[in-house]
PDB file of C-alpha atoms in Angstrom:
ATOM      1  CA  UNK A   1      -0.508 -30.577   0.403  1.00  0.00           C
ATOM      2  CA  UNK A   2      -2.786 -28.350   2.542  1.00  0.00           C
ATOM      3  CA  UNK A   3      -2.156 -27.512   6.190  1.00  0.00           C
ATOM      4  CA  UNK A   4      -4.406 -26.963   8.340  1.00  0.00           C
ATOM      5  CA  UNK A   5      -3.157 -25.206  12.126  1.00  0.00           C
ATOM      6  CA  UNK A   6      -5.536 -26.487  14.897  1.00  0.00           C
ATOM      7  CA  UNK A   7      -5.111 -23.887  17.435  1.00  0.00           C
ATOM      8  CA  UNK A   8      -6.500 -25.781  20.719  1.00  0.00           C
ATOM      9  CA  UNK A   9      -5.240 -22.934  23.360  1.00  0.00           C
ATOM     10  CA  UNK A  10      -2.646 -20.143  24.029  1.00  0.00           C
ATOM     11  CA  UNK A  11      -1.109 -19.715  20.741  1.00  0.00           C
ATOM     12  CA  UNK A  12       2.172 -17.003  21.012  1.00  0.00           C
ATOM     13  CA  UNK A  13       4.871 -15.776  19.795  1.00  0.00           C
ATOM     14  CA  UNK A  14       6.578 -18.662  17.731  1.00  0.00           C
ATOM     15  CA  UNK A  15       3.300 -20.497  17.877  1.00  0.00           C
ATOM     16  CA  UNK A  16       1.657 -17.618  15.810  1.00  0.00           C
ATOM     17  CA  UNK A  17       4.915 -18.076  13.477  1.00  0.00           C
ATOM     18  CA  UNK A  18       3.856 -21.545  13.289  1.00  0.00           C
ATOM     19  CA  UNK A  19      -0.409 -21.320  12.892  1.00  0.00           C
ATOM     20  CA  UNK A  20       0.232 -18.754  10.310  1.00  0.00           C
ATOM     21  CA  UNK A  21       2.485 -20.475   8.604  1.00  0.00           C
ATOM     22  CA  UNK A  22      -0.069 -23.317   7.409  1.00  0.00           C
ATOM     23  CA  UNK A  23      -2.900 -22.778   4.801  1.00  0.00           C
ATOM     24  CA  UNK A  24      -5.986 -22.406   6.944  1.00  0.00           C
ATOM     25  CA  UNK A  25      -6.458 -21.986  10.781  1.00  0.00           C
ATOM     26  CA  UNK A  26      -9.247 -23.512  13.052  1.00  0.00           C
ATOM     27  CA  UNK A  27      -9.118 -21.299  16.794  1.00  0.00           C
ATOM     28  CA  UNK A  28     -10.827 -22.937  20.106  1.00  0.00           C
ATOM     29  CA  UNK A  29     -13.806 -20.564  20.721  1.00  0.00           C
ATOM     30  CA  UNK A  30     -13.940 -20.819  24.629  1.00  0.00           C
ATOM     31  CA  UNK A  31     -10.509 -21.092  25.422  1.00  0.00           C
ATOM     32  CA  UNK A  32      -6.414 -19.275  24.342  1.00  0.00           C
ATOM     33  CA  UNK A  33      -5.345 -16.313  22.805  1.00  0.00           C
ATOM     34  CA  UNK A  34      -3.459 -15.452  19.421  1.00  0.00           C
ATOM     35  CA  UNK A  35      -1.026 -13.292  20.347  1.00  0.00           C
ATOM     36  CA  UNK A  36       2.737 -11.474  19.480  1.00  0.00           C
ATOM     37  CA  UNK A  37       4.373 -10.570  22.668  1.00  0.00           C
ATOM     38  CA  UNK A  38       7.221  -9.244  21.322  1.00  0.00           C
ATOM     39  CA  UNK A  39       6.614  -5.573  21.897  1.00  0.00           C
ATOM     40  CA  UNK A  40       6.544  -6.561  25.922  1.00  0.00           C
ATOM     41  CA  UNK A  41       9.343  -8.265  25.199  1.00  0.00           C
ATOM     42  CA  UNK A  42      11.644  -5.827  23.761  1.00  0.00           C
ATOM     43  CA  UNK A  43      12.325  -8.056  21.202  1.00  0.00           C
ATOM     44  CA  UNK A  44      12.579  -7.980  17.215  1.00  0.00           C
ATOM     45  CA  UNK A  45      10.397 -10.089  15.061  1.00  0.00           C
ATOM     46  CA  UNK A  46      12.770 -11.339  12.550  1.00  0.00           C
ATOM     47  CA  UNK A  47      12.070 -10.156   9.170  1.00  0.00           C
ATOM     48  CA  UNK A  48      11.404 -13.075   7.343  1.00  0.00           C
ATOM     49  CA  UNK A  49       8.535 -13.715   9.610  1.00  0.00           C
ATOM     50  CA  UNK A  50       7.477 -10.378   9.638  1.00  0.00           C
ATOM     51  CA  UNK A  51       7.140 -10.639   5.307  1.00  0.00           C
ATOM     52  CA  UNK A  52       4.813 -13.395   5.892  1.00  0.00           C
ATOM     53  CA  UNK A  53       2.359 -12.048   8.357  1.00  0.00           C
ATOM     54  CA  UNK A  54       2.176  -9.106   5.654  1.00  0.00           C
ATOM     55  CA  UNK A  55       1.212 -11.533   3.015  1.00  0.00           C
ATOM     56  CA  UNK A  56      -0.964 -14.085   5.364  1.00  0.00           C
ATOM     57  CA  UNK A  57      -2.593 -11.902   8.005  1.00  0.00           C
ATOM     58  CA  UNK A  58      -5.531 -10.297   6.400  1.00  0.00           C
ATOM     59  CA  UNK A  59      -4.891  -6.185   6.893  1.00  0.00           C
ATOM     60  CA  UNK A  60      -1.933  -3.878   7.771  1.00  0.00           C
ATOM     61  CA  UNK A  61      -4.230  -3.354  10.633  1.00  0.00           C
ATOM     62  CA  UNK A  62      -4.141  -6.595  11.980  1.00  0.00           C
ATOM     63  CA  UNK A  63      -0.553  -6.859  11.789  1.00  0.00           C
ATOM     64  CA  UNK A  64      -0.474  -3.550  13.747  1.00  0.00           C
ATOM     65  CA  UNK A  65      -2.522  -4.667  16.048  1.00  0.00           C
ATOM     66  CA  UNK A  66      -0.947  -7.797  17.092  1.00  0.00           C
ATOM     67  CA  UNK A  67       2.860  -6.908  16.180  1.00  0.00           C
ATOM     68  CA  UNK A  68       3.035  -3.007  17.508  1.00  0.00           C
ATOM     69  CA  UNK A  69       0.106  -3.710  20.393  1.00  0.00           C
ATOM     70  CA  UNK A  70       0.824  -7.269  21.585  1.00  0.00           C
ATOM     71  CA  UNK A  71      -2.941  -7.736  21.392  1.00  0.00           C
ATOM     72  CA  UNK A  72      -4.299 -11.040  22.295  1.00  0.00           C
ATOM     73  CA  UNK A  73      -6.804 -12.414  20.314  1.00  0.00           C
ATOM     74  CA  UNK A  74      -9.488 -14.671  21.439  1.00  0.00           C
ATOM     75  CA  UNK A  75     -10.672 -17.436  18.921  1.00  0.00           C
ATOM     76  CA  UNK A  76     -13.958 -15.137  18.698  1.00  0.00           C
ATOM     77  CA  UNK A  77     -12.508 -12.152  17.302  1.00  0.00           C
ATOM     78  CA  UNK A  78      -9.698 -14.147  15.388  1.00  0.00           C
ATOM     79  CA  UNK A  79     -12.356 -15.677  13.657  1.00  0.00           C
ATOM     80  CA  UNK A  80     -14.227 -12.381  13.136  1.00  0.00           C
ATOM     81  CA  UNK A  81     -10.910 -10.592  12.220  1.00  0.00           C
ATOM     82  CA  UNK A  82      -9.989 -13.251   9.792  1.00  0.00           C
ATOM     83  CA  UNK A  83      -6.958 -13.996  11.135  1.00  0.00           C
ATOM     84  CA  UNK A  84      -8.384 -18.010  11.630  1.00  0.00           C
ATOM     85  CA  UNK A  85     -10.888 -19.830   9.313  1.00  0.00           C
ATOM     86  CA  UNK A  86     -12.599 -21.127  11.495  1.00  0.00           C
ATOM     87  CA  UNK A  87     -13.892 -22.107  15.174  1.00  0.00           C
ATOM     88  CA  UNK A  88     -13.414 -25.459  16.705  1.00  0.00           C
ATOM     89  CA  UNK A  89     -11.658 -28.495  17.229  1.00  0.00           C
ATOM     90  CA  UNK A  90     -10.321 -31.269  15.728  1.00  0.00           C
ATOM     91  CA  UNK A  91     -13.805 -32.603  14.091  1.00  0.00           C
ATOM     92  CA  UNK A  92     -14.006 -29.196  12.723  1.00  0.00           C
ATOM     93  CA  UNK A  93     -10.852 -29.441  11.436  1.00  0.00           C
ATOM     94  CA  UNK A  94     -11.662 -32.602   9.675  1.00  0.00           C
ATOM     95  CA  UNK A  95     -15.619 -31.127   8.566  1.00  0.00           C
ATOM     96  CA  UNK A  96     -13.131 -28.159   7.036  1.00  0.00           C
ATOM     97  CA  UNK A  97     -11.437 -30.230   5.168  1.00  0.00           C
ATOM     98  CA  UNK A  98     -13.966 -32.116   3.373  1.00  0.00           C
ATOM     99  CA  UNK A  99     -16.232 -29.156   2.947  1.00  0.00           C
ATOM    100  CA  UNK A 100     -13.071 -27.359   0.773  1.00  0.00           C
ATOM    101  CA  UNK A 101     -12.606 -30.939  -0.367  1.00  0.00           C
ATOM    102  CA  UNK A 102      -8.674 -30.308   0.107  1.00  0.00           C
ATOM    103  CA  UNK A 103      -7.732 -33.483   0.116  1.00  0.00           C
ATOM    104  CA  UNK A 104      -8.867 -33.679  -3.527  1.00  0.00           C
ATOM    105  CA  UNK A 105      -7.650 -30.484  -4.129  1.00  0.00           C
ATOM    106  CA  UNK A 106      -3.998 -31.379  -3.059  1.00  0.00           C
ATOM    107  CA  UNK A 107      -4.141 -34.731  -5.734  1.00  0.00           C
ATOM    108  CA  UNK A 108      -4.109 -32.108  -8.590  1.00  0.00           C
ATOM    109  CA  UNK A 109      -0.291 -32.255  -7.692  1.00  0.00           C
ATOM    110  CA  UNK A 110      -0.268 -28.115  -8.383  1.00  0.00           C
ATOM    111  CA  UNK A 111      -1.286 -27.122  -4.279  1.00  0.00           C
ATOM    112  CA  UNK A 112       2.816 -25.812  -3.619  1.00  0.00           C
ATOM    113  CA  UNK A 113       3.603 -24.616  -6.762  1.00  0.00           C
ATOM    114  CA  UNK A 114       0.710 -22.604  -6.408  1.00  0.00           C
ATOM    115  CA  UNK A 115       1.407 -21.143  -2.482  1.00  0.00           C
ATOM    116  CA  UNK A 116       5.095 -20.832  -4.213  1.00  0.00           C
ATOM    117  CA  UNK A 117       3.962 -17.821  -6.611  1.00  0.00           C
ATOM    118  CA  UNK A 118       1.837 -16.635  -4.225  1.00  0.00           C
ATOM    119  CA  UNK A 119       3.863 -16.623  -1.620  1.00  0.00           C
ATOM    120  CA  UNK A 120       7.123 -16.016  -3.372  1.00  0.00           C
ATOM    121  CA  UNK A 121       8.249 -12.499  -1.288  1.00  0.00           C
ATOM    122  CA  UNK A 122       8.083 -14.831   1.843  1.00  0.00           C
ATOM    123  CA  UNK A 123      10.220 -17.635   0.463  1.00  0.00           C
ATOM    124  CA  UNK A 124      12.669 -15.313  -0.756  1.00  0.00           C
ATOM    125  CA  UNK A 125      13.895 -13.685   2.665  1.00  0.00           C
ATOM    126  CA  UNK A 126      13.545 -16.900   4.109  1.00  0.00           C
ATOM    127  CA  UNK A 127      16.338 -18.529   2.169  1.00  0.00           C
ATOM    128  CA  UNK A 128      19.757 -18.510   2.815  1.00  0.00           C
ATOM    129  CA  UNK A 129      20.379 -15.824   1.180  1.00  0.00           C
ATOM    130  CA  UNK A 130      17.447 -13.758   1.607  1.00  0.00           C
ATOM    131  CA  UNK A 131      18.035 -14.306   5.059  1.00  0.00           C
ATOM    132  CA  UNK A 132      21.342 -13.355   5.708  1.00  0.00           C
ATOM    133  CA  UNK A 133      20.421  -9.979   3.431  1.00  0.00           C
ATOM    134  CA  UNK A 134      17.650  -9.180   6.328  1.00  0.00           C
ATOM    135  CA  UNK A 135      19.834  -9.991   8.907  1.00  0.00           C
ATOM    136  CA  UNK A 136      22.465  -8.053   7.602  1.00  0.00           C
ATOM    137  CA  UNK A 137      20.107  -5.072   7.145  1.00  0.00           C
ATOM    138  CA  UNK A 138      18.619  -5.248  10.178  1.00  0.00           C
ATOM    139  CA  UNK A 139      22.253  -5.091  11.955  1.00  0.00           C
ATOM    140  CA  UNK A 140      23.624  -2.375   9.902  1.00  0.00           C
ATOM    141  CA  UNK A 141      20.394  -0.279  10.734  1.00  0.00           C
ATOM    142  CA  UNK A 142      20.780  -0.699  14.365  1.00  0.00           C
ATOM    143  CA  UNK A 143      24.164   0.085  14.088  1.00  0.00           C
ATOM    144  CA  UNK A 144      23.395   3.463  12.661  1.00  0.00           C
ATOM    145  CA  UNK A 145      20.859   3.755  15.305  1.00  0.00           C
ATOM    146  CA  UNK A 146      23.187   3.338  18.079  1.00  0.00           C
ATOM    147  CA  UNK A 147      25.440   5.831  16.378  1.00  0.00           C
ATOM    148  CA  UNK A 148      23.018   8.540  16.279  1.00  0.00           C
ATOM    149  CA  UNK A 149      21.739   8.241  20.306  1.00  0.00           C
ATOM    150  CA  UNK A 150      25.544   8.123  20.990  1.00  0.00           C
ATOM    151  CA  UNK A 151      26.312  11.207  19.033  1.00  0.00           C
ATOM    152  CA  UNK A 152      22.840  12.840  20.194  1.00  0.00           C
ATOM    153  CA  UNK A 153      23.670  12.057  24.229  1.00  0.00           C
ATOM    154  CA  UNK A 154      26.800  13.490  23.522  1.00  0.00           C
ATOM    155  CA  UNK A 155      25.734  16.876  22.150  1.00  0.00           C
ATOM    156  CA  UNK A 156      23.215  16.890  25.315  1.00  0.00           C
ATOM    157  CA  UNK A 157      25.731  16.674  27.186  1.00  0.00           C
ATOM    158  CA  UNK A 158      28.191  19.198  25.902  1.00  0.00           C
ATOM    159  CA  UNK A 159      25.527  21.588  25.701  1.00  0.00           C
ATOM    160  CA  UNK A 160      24.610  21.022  29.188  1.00  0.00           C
ATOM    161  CA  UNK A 161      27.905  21.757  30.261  1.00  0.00           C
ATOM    162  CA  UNK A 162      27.976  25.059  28.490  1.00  0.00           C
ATOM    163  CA  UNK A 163      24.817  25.683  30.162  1.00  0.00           C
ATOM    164  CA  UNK A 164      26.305  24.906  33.444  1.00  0.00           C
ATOM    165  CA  UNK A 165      29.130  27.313  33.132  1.00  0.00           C
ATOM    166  CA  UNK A 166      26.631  30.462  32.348  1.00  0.00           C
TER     167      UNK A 166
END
């Protein structure tokens, strides 16, 4: 069936995960922020979440903007970004739904085989096993990366000792 997010206020982090998530988004105009702190966080958006912002958000630039820059978004410029569908509240949800007649739409009985095709790349690293294959990536990577700032600090430092001795 169709979801519709109703974003009423702040909206971050694991509540974007969740808003983006559904099939449409209505934002409060006057009042909380879309936003992925992460990157003041110092922490990793896990890659299964990361595939379906790429597929959902409207733009690599978007994405940038709120994954790499921690931007947050007011319902306004959500709107105007298309990030959200829509300004409002819950009667707006409800006008939304009727003016896309969804609930009709969703009787067809095709609505999730549908977002399953076109959303297939998502689903994928988000099962079990797609999920422990990004996982597993995203260890080994930071494994080498830990490796090569341990084996760079450690030529700094043996070349600052031969500088020392000069």
């Amino acid at each position: 069936m169709p979801t519709i997010a109703l974003v009423n206020g702040h909206c971050f982090g694991a509540g974007v995960f969740l808003a983006i998530a559904h099939d449409y988004r209505i934002q409060n105009p006057s009042k909380g922020f879309l936003c992925l702190p992460e990157i003041d966080l110092g922490a990793v958006i896990p890659s299964p979440f990361q595939q379906m912002f790429k597929q959902k958000l409207p733009s690599p630039a978007v994405f940038r903007l709120m994954a790499l820059e921690g931007k947050r978004i007011p319902g306004k410029d959500a709107f105007e970004m298309g990030i959200v569908d829509g300004l409002g509240g819950l009667e707006d949800v409800v006008r939304f739904a009727e003016t896309r007649k969804l609930t009709a739409k969703a009787k067809q009985g095709v609505w999730g085989s549908l977002k399953e095709d076109m959303y297939h790349e998502t689903l994928e690293t988000m099962n079990e096993e797609g999920f422990h294959r990004t996982l597993t990536w995203r260890e080994e990577l930071e494994r080498q990366k830990f490796e090569e700032k341990e084996n760079a600090l450690k030529k700094i430092e043996k070349f600052e000792r031969s500088q020392a001795k000069l």
